[in-house]
Amino acid sequence: MSPVLWQRVESVAIALAAVAVTVLGFGYQWWWLLALFLVFDISAVGYVAGPRVGAALYNAGHSYVAPVLCGAVFAFTGADWLMVAALAWAFHIAVDRALGYGLKETDDFQHTHLGWIGRRRDSARR
């Protein structure tokens, strides 16, 4: 299996685990993950300042580091909302990666660590 396909399969597993923990572990409805889904795309606003700044902000918002930190703070505080935020954030990242939306390269929004997305994909193969 190719590394890209492997990461997509892994991401599906992470997304399903986030749903299970949200519903079964914390008793929240599954739709909370969907309700919070687009919040994490606010990081794309950095593209207003150009592709380098945009990629840096987008990648910071689409890295598993912040959800893990939220989970760690939850472990010390017991604040359920922090863990639900961490789960929603991880769910967002996992769904993005499962669909082929990876971390951004600095040259173009459509160029990710998983390859080109959208119409650029076809022209990049030529």
mmCIF file of N, CA and C in Angstrom:
data_model
loop_
_atom_site.group_PDB
_atom_site.id
_atom_site.type_symbol
_atom_site.label_atom_id
_atom_site.label_comp_id
_atom_site.label_asym_id
_atom_site.label_seq_id
_atom_site.Cartn_x
_atom_site.Cartn_y
_atom_site.Cartn_z
ATOM 1 N N MET A 1 0.851 -1.172 0.000
ATOM 2 C CA MET A 1 0.000 0.000 0.000
ATOM 3 C C MET A 1 0.901 1.242 0.000
ATOM 4 N N SER A 2 0.534 2.232 -0.815
ATOM 5 C CA SER A 2 1.342 3.449 -0.896
ATOM 6 C C SER A 2 1.228 4.245 0.400
ATOM 7 N N PRO A 3 2.242 5.067 0.717
ATOM 8 C CA PRO A 3 2.183 5.876 1.937
ATOM 9 C C PRO A 3 0.973 6.815 1.965
ATOM 10 N N VAL A 4 0.595 7.368 0.826
ATOM 11 C CA VAL A 4 -0.556 8.271 0.781
ATOM 12 C C VAL A 4 -1.840 7.508 1.094
ATOM 13 N N LEU A 5 -2.013 6.346 0.497
ATOM 14 C CA LEU A 5 -3.194 5.533 0.785
ATOM 15 C C LEU A 5 -3.181 5.080 2.239
ATOM 16 N N TRP A 6 -2.016 4.708 2.736
ATOM 17 C CA TRP A 6 -1.888 4.300 4.127
ATOM 18 C C TRP A 6 -2.344 5.426 5.058
ATOM 19 N N GLN A 7 -1.906 6.652 4.771
ATOM 20 C CA GLN A 7 -2.289 7.785 5.615
ATOM 21 C C GLN A 7 -3.783 8.059 5.526
ATOM 22 N N ARG A 8 -4.383 7.851 4.369
ATOM 23 C CA ARG A 8 -5.824 8.041 4.228
ATOM 24 C C ARG A 8 -6.596 7.015 5.056
ATOM 25 N N VAL A 9 -6.169 5.770 5.017
ATOM 26 C CA VAL A 9 -6.817 4.717 5.808
ATOM 27 C C VAL A 9 -6.650 5.013 7.304
ATOM 28 N N GLU A 10 -5.463 5.399 7.684
ATOM 29 C CA GLU A 10 -5.179 5.764 9.072
ATOM 30 C C GLU A 10 -6.071 6.932 9.514
ATOM 31 N N SER A 11 -6.272 7.883 8.646
ATOM 32 C CA SER A 11 -7.095 9.044 8.961
ATOM 33 C C SER A 11 -8.557 8.669 9.150
ATOM 34 N N VAL A 12 -9.051 7.733 8.354
ATOM 35 C CA VAL A 12 -10.421 7.239 8.545
ATOM 36 C C VAL A 12 -10.548 6.619 9.935
ATOM 37 N N ALA A 13 -9.543 5.850 10.332
ATOM 38 C CA ALA A 13 -9.559 5.225 11.667
ATOM 39 C C ALA A 13 -9.571 6.281 12.769
ATOM 40 N N ILE A 14 -8.789 7.340 12.606
ATOM 41 C CA ILE A 14 -8.755 8.420 13.599
ATOM 42 C C ILE A 14 -10.105 9.127 13.660
ATOM 43 N N ALA A 15 -10.710 9.404 12.513
ATOM 44 C CA ALA A 15 -12.017 10.062 12.488
ATOM 45 C C ALA A 15 -13.070 9.209 13.186
ATOM 46 N N LEU A 16 -13.082 7.916 12.900
ATOM 47 C CA LEU A 16 -14.047 7.013 13.542
ATOM 48 C C LEU A 16 -13.806 6.935 15.050
ATOM 49 N N ALA A 17 -12.553 6.919 15.461
ATOM 50 C CA ALA A 17 -12.237 6.894 16.895
ATOM 51 C C ALA A 17 -12.707 8.177 17.574
ATOM 52 N N ALA A 18 -12.543 9.316 16.908
ATOM 53 C CA ALA A 18 -13.002 10.593 17.477
ATOM 54 C C ALA A 18 -14.512 10.579 17.669
ATOM 55 N N VAL A 19 -15.241 10.038 16.697
ATOM 56 C CA VAL A 19 -16.702 9.936 16.821
ATOM 57 C C VAL A 19 -17.050 9.028 17.994
ATOM 58 N N ALA A 20 -16.411 7.880 18.081
ATOM 59 C CA ALA A 20 -16.707 6.915 19.149
ATOM 60 C C ALA A 20 -16.433 7.508 20.528
ATOM 61 N N VAL A 21 -15.303 8.159 20.695
ATOM 62 C CA VAL A 21 -14.956 8.725 22.002
ATOM 63 C C VAL A 21 -15.895 9.882 22.355
ATOM 64 N N THR A 22 -16.248 10.689 21.354
ATOM 65 C CA THR A 22 -17.173 11.800 21.607
ATOM 66 C C THR A 22 -18.522 11.284 22.091
ATOM 67 N N VAL A 23 -19.046 10.282 21.404
ATOM 68 C CA VAL A 23 -20.389 9.761 21.704
ATOM 69 C C VAL A 23 -20.368 8.815 22.900
ATOM 70 N N LEU A 24 -19.510 7.812 22.861
ATOM 71 C CA LEU A 24 -19.508 6.784 23.896
ATOM 72 C C LEU A 24 -18.735 7.194 25.153
ATOM 73 N N GLY A 25 -17.657 7.917 24.962
ATOM 74 C CA GLY A 25 -16.816 8.296 26.101
ATOM 75 C C GLY A 25 -17.289 9.529 26.843
ATOM 76 N N PHE A 26 -17.854 10.489 26.098
ATOM 77 C CA PHE A 26 -18.236 11.747 26.724
ATOM 78 C C PHE A 26 -19.731 12.029 26.665
ATOM 79 N N GLY A 27 -20.476 11.203 25.939
ATOM 80 C CA GLY A 27 -21.928 11.348 25.909
ATOM 81 C C GLY A 27 -22.447 12.511 25.080
ATOM 82 N N TYR A 28 -21.601 13.088 24.236
ATOM 83 C CA TYR A 28 -22.036 14.165 23.349
ATOM 84 C C TYR A 28 -22.630 13.563 22.083
ATOM 85 N N GLN A 29 -23.503 14.297 21.443
ATOM 86 C CA GLN A 29 -24.083 13.853 20.179
ATOM 87 C C GLN A 29 -23.019 13.949 19.083
ATOM 88 N N TRP A 30 -23.089 13.052 18.100
ATOM 89 C CA TRP A 30 -22.113 13.015 17.007
ATOM 90 C C TRP A 30 -22.108 14.306 16.209
ATOM 91 N N TRP A 31 -23.248 15.000 16.143
ATOM 92 C CA TRP A 31 -23.342 16.191 15.302
ATOM 93 C C TRP A 31 -22.498 17.353 15.831
ATOM 94 N N TRP A 32 -22.038 17.269 17.089
ATOM 95 C CA TRP A 32 -21.127 18.303 17.583
ATOM 96 C C TRP A 32 -19.855 18.354 16.740
ATOM 97 N N LEU A 33 -19.416 17.196 16.283
ATOM 98 C CA LEU A 33 -18.213 17.163 15.443
ATOM 99 C C LEU A 33 -18.455 17.889 14.122
ATOM 100 N N LEU A 34 -19.643 17.711 13.567
ATOM 101 C CA LEU A 34 -19.981 18.409 12.320
ATOM 102 C C LEU A 34 -20.211 19.895 12.560
ATOM 103 N N ALA A 35 -20.866 20.226 13.679
ATOM 104 C CA ALA A 35 -21.139 21.632 13.985
ATOM 105 C C ALA A 35 -19.850 22.440 14.133
ATOM 106 N N LEU A 36 -18.821 21.816 14.657
ATOM 107 C CA LEU A 36 -17.535 22.496 14.861
ATOM 108 C C LEU A 36 -16.575 22.339 13.683
ATOM 109 N N PHE A 37 -16.978 21.579 12.688
ATOM 110 C CA PHE A 37 -16.064 21.180 11.618
ATOM 111 C C PHE A 37 -15.377 22.358 10.924
ATOM 112 N N LEU A 38 -16.119 23.353 10.510
ATOM 113 C CA LEU A 38 -15.540 24.448 9.725
ATOM 114 C C LEU A 38 -14.772 25.471 10.557
ATOM 115 N N VAL A 39 -14.936 25.433 11.869
ATOM 116 C CA VAL A 39 -14.231 26.382 12.736
ATOM 117 C C VAL A 39 -12.723 26.315 12.505
ATOM 118 N N PHE A 40 -12.216 25.134 12.273
ATOM 119 C CA PHE A 40 -10.770 24.950 12.167
ATOM 120 C C PHE A 40 -10.216 25.415 10.819
ATOM 121 N N ASP A 41 -11.093 25.685 9.861
ATOM 122 C CA ASP A 41 -10.636 26.215 8.580
ATOM 123 C C ASP A 41 -10.412 27.727 8.618
ATOM 124 N N ILE A 42 -10.681 28.344 9.755
ATOM 125 C CA ILE A 42 -10.370 29.767 9.913
ATOM 126 C C ILE A 42 -8.884 29.999 9.686
ATOM 127 N N SER A 43 -8.072 28.984 9.931
ATOM 128 C CA SER A 43 -6.626 29.113 9.740
ATOM 129 C C SER A 43 -6.258 29.421 8.291
ATOM 130 N N ALA A 44 -7.152 29.184 7.349
ATOM 131 C CA ALA A 44 -6.873 29.471 5.938
ATOM 132 C C ALA A 44 -6.887 30.968 5.647
ATOM 133 N N VAL A 45 -7.352 31.780 6.580
ATOM 134 C CA VAL A 45 -7.400 33.226 6.353
ATOM 135 C C VAL A 45 -5.995 33.803 6.137
ATOM 136 N N GLY A 46 -4.971 33.092 6.568
ATOM 137 C CA GLY A 46 -3.597 33.541 6.366
ATOM 138 C C GLY A 46 -3.220 33.681 4.909
ATOM 139 N N TYR A 47 -3.970 33.027 4.020
ATOM 140 C CA TYR A 47 -3.664 33.133 2.592
ATOM 141 C C TYR A 47 -3.908 34.532 2.050
ATOM 142 N N VAL A 48 -4.614 35.356 2.804
ATOM 143 C CA VAL A 48 -4.789 36.766 2.412
ATOM 144 C C VAL A 48 -3.423 37.451 2.372
ATOM 145 N N ALA A 49 -2.511 37.027 3.238
ATOM 146 C CA ALA A 49 -1.175 37.607 3.306
ATOM 147 C C ALA A 49 -0.187 36.923 2.368
ATOM 148 N N GLY A 50 -0.626 35.918 1.637
ATOM 149 C CA GLY A 50 0.247 35.223 0.699
ATOM 150 C C GLY A 50 0.390 33.751 1.031
ATOM 151 N N PRO A 51 0.964 32.985 0.079
ATOM 152 C CA PRO A 51 1.029 31.535 0.257
ATOM 153 C C PRO A 51 1.954 31.062 1.381
ATOM 154 N N ARG A 52 3.028 31.775 1.658
ATOM 155 C CA ARG A 52 3.930 31.342 2.740
ATOM 156 C C ARG A 52 3.263 31.506 4.106
ATOM 157 N N VAL A 53 2.687 32.669 4.348
ATOM 158 C CA VAL A 53 1.993 32.915 5.615
ATOM 159 C C VAL A 53 0.768 32.016 5.702
ATOM 160 N N GLY A 54 0.050 31.901 4.601
ATOM 161 C CA GLY A 54 -1.134 31.058 4.574
ATOM 162 C C GLY A 54 -0.817 29.614 4.898
ATOM 163 N N ALA A 55 0.233 29.082 4.288
ATOM 164 C CA ALA A 55 0.614 27.690 4.548
ATOM 165 C C ALA A 55 1.018 27.502 6.008
ATOM 166 N N ALA A 56 1.753 28.458 6.554
ATOM 167 C CA ALA A 56 2.185 28.342 7.956
ATOM 168 C C ALA A 56 0.987 28.317 8.902
ATOM 169 N N LEU A 57 0.044 29.237 8.708
ATOM 170 C CA LEU A 57 -1.132 29.273 9.585
ATOM 171 C C LEU A 57 -2.036 28.066 9.362
ATOM 172 N N TYR A 58 -2.241 27.715 8.108
ATOM 173 C CA TYR A 58 -3.091 26.559 7.798
ATOM 174 C C TYR A 58 -2.491 25.292 8.412
ATOM 175 N N ASN A 59 -1.199 25.092 8.239
ATOM 176 C CA ASN A 59 -0.540 23.894 8.764
ATOM 177 C C ASN A 59 -0.566 23.860 10.292
ATOM 178 N N ALA A 60 -0.437 25.033 10.920
ATOM 179 C CA ALA A 60 -0.533 25.090 12.383
ATOM 180 C C ALA A 60 -1.925 24.662 12.841
ATOM 181 N N GLY A 61 -2.946 25.055 12.097
ATOM 182 C CA GLY A 61 -4.317 24.694 12.437
ATOM 183 C C GLY A 61 -4.705 23.290 12.017
ATOM 184 N N HIS A 62 -3.882 22.656 11.201
ATOM 185 C CA HIS A 62 -4.188 21.317 10.707
ATOM 186 C C HIS A 62 -3.104 20.304 11.097
ATOM 187 N N SER A 63 -2.481 20.560 12.207
ATOM 188 C CA SER A 63 -1.507 19.645 12.793
ATOM 189 C C SER A 63 -2.143 19.023 14.034
ATOM 190 N N TYR A 64 -1.802 17.813 14.338
ATOM 191 C CA TYR A 64 -2.356 17.143 15.515
ATOM 192 C C TYR A 64 -1.780 17.673 16.830
ATOM 193 N N VAL A 65 -0.801 18.577 16.772
ATOM 194 C CA VAL A 65 -0.175 19.094 17.990
ATOM 195 C C VAL A 65 -1.198 19.808 18.881
ATOM 196 N N ALA A 66 -1.970 20.717 18.335
ATOM 197 C CA ALA A 66 -2.928 21.487 19.142
ATOM 198 C C ALA A 66 -4.023 20.605 19.752
ATOM 199 N N PRO A 67 -4.629 19.672 19.005
ATOM 200 C CA PRO A 67 -5.610 18.797 19.657
ATOM 201 C C PRO A 67 -5.002 17.957 20.784
ATOM 202 N N VAL A 68 -3.763 17.519 20.607
ATOM 203 C CA VAL A 68 -3.099 16.748 21.662
ATOM 204 C C VAL A 68 -2.878 17.632 22.892
ATOM 205 N N LEU A 69 -2.483 18.886 22.675
ATOM 206 C CA LEU A 69 -2.303 19.809 23.800
ATOM 207 C C LEU A 69 -3.624 20.061 24.517
ATOM 208 N N CYS A 70 -4.708 20.216 23.767
ATOM 209 C CA CYS A 70 -6.036 20.375 24.384
ATOM 210 C C CYS A 70 -6.380 19.146 25.224
ATOM 211 N N GLY A 71 -6.084 17.981 24.705
ATOM 212 C CA GLY A 71 -6.318 16.744 25.453
ATOM 213 C C GLY A 71 -5.482 16.680 26.721
ATOM 214 N N ALA A 72 -4.259 17.160 26.644
ATOM 215 C CA ALA A 72 -3.389 17.168 27.828
ATOM 216 C C ALA A 72 -3.927 18.128 28.888
ATOM 217 N N VAL A 73 -4.377 19.289 28.458
ATOM 218 C CA VAL A 73 -4.955 20.249 29.410
ATOM 219 C C VAL A 73 -6.217 19.658 30.032
ATOM 220 N N PHE A 74 -7.004 18.944 29.230
ATOM 221 C CA PHE A 74 -8.184 18.254 29.757
ATOM 222 C C PHE A 74 -7.790 17.282 30.867
ATOM 223 N N ALA A 75 -6.695 16.562 30.662
ATOM 224 C CA ALA A 75 -6.251 15.574 31.640
ATOM 225 C C ALA A 75 -5.968 16.209 33.001
ATOM 226 N N PHE A 76 -5.523 17.464 32.993
ATOM 227 C CA PHE A 76 -5.230 18.160 34.244
ATOM 228 C C PHE A 76 -6.428 18.901 34.815
ATOM 229 N N THR A 77 -7.340 19.341 33.945
ATOM 230 C CA THR A 77 -8.457 20.164 34.413
ATOM 231 C C THR A 77 -9.774 19.404 34.507
ATOM 232 N N GLY A 78 -9.945 18.391 33.679
ATOM 233 C CA GLY A 78 -11.208 17.660 33.656
ATOM 234 C C GLY A 78 -12.323 18.404 32.942
ATOM 235 N N ALA A 79 -11.992 19.477 32.241
ATOM 236 C CA ALA A 79 -12.998 20.272 31.524
ATOM 237 C C ALA A 79 -13.393 19.541 30.234
ATOM 238 N N ASP A 80 -14.582 18.933 30.254
ATOM 239 C CA ASP A 80 -15.043 18.149 29.104
ATOM 240 C C ASP A 80 -14.998 18.924 27.794
ATOM 241 N N TRP A 81 -15.319 20.209 27.834
ATOM 242 C CA TRP A 81 -15.373 20.987 26.602
ATOM 243 C C TRP A 81 -14.014 21.005 25.904
ATOM 244 N N LEU A 82 -12.930 20.951 26.674
ATOM 245 C CA LEU A 82 -11.590 20.917 26.067
ATOM 246 C C LEU A 82 -11.378 19.623 25.299
ATOM 247 N N MET A 83 -11.826 18.526 25.870
ATOM 248 C CA MET A 83 -11.647 17.244 25.193
ATOM 249 C C MET A 83 -12.546 17.155 23.969
ATOM 250 N N VAL A 84 -13.760 17.680 24.069
ATOM 251 C CA VAL A 84 -14.652 17.664 22.903
ATOM 252 C C VAL A 84 -14.068 18.543 21.799
ATOM 253 N N ALA A 85 -13.477 19.676 22.165
ATOM 254 C CA ALA A 85 -12.806 20.530 21.178
ATOM 255 C C ALA A 85 -11.635 19.785 20.546
ATOM 256 N N ALA A 86 -10.858 19.090 21.361
ATOM 257 C CA ALA A 86 -9.722 18.316 20.847
ATOM 258 C C ALA A 86 -10.197 17.225 19.898
ATOM 259 N N LEU A 87 -11.274 16.541 20.270
ATOM 260 C CA LEU A 87 -11.817 15.481 19.420
ATOM 261 C C LEU A 87 -12.355 16.044 18.115
ATOM 262 N N ALA A 88 -13.061 17.181 18.185
ATOM 263 C CA ALA A 88 -13.588 17.807 16.966
ATOM 264 C C ALA A 88 -12.448 18.258 16.059
ATOM 265 N N TRP A 89 -11.389 18.778 16.658
ATOM 266 C CA TRP A 89 -10.230 19.237 15.896
ATOM 267 C C TRP A 89 -9.536 18.057 15.225
ATOM 268 N N ALA A 90 -9.315 16.991 15.977
ATOM 269 C CA ALA A 90 -8.695 15.795 15.407
ATOM 270 C C ALA A 90 -9.584 15.183 14.323
ATOM 271 N N PHE A 91 -10.891 15.194 14.549
ATOM 272 C CA PHE A 91 -11.843 14.699 13.553
ATOM 273 C C PHE A 91 -11.716 15.502 12.262
ATOM 274 N N HIS A 92 -11.640 16.816 12.375
ATOM 275 C CA HIS A 92 -11.501 17.687 11.204
ATOM 276 C C HIS A 92 -10.228 17.347 10.427
ATOM 277 N N ILE A 93 -9.120 17.260 11.132
ATOM 278 C CA ILE A 93 -7.846 16.957 10.478
ATOM 279 C C ILE A 93 -7.910 15.594 9.801
ATOM 280 N N ALA A 94 -8.454 14.611 10.503
ATOM 281 C CA ALA A 94 -8.520 13.253 9.961
ATOM 282 C C ALA A 94 -9.397 13.186 8.717
ATOM 283 N N VAL A 95 -10.544 13.850 8.740
ATOM 284 C CA VAL A 95 -11.421 13.846 7.557
ATOM 285 C C VAL A 95 -10.725 14.537 6.391
ATOM 286 N N ASP A 96 -10.102 15.685 6.664
ATOM 287 C CA ASP A 96 -9.350 16.374 5.605
ATOM 288 C C ASP A 96 -8.320 15.447 4.973
ATOM 289 N N ARG A 97 -7.538 14.784 5.785
ATOM 290 C CA ARG A 97 -6.476 13.921 5.263
ATOM 291 C C ARG A 97 -7.041 12.700 4.563
ATOM 292 N N ALA A 98 -8.139 12.169 5.072
ATOM 293 C CA ALA A 98 -8.772 11.017 4.412
ATOM 294 C C ALA A 98 -9.264 11.390 3.022
ATOM 295 N N LEU A 99 -9.680 12.651 2.861
ATOM 296 C CA LEU A 99 -10.159 13.129 1.563
ATOM 297 C C LEU A 99 -9.029 13.625 0.664
ATOM 298 N N GLY A 100 -7.808 13.611 1.175
ATOM 299 C CA GLY A 100 -6.660 14.009 0.361
ATOM 300 C C GLY A 100 -6.215 15.441 0.543
ATOM 301 N N TYR A 101 -6.771 16.122 1.534
ATOM 302 C CA TYR A 101 -6.356 17.502 1.817
ATOM 303 C C TYR A 101 -5.280 17.461 2.886
ATOM 304 N N GLY A 102 -4.056 17.599 2.452
ATOM 305 C CA GLY A 102 -2.941 17.485 3.385
ATOM 306 C C GLY A 102 -2.426 18.825 3.845
ATOM 307 N N LEU A 103 -1.290 18.798 4.505
ATOM 308 C CA LEU A 103 -0.611 20.013 4.914
ATOM 309 C C LEU A 103 -0.144 20.747 3.662
ATOM 310 N N LYS A 104 -0.195 22.063 3.713
ATOM 311 C CA LYS A 104 0.059 22.868 2.521
ATOM 312 C C LYS A 104 1.550 23.122 2.294
ATOM 313 N N GLU A 105 1.922 23.059 1.029
ATOM 314 C CA GLU A 105 3.243 23.516 0.605
ATOM 315 C C GLU A 105 3.165 25.038 0.480
ATOM 316 N N THR A 106 4.303 25.704 0.417
ATOM 317 C CA THR A 106 4.312 27.165 0.431
ATOM 318 C C THR A 106 4.096 27.814 -0.934
ATOM 319 N N ASP A 107 4.000 27.021 -1.992
ATOM 320 C CA ASP A 107 3.873 27.614 -3.322
ATOM 321 C C ASP A 107 2.430 27.834 -3.773
ATOM 322 N N ASP A 108 1.490 26.999 -3.296
ATOM 323 C CA ASP A 108 0.119 27.067 -3.794
ATOM 324 C C ASP A 108 -0.805 26.361 -2.808
ATOM 325 N N PHE A 109 -2.010 26.914 -2.608
ATOM 326 C CA PHE A 109 -2.985 26.323 -1.688
ATOM 327 C C PHE A 109 -3.337 24.894 -2.080
ATOM 328 N N GLN A 110 -3.341 24.616 -3.375
ATOM 329 C CA GLN A 110 -3.731 23.291 -3.849
ATOM 330 C C GLN A 110 -2.588 22.269 -3.815
ATOM 331 N N HIS A 111 -1.401 22.693 -3.424
ATOM 332 C CA HIS A 111 -0.251 21.787 -3.358
ATOM 333 C C HIS A 111 -0.069 21.354 -1.902
ATOM 334 N N THR A 112 -0.289 20.057 -1.629
ATOM 335 C CA THR A 112 -0.199 19.548 -0.272
ATOM 336 C C THR A 112 0.850 18.449 -0.170
ATOM 337 N N HIS A 113 1.127 18.039 1.042
ATOM 338 C CA HIS A 113 2.098 16.951 1.240
ATOM 339 C C HIS A 113 1.562 15.629 0.690
ATOM 340 N N LEU A 114 0.278 15.569 0.386
ATOM 341 C CA LEU A 114 -0.318 14.374 -0.217
ATOM 342 C C LEU A 114 -0.399 14.485 -1.736
ATOM 343 N N GLY A 115 0.065 15.611 -2.279
ATOM 344 C CA GLY A 115 0.010 15.841 -3.722
ATOM 345 C C GLY A 115 -0.872 17.033 -4.047
ATOM 346 N N TRP A 116 -1.201 17.192 -5.315
ATOM 347 C CA TRP A 116 -2.043 18.295 -5.778
ATOM 348 C C TRP A 116 -3.513 17.923 -5.613
ATOM 349 N N ILE A 117 -4.320 18.910 -5.268
ATOM 350 C CA ILE A 117 -5.766 18.698 -5.154
ATOM 351 C C ILE A 117 -6.480 19.534 -6.206
ATOM 352 N N GLY A 118 -7.668 19.107 -6.578
ATOM 353 C CA GLY A 118 -8.472 19.872 -7.526
ATOM 354 C C GLY A 118 -7.988 19.753 -8.955
ATOM 355 N N ARG A 119 -8.281 20.779 -9.729
ATOM 356 C CA ARG A 119 -7.935 20.778 -11.160
ATOM 357 C C ARG A 119 -6.441 20.720 -11.394
ATOM 358 N N ARG A 120 -5.642 21.254 -10.476
ATOM 359 C CA ARG A 120 -4.191 21.272 -10.614
ATOM 360 C C ARG A 120 -3.621 19.860 -10.675
ATOM 361 N N ARG A 121 -4.325 18.902 -10.079
ATOM 362 C CA ARG A 121 -3.837 17.517 -10.036
ATOM 363 C C ARG A 121 -3.576 16.997 -11.437
ATOM 364 N N ASP A 122 -4.515 17.221 -12.342
ATOM 365 C CA ASP A 122 -4.368 16.727 -13.705
ATOM 366 C C ASP A 122 -3.224 17.410 -14.437
ATOM 367 N N SER A 123 -3.087 18.728 -14.270
ATOM 368 C CA SER A 123 -2.020 19.434 -14.973
ATOM 369 C C SER A 123 -0.651 19.116 -14.382
ATOM 370 N N ALA A 124 -0.576 18.751 -13.106
ATOM 371 C CA ALA A 124 0.707 18.417 -12.475
ATOM 372 C C ALA A 124 1.237 17.075 -12.958
ATOM 373 N N ARG A 125 0.364 16.218 -13.437
ATOM 374 C CA ARG A 125 0.791 14.894 -13.926
ATOM 375 C C ARG A 125 1.405 14.951 -15.309
ATOM 376 N N ARG A 126 1.104 15.980 -16.066
ATOM 377 C CA ARG A 126 1.585 16.060 -17.453
ATOM 378 C C ARG A 126 3.033 16.375 -17.547
#
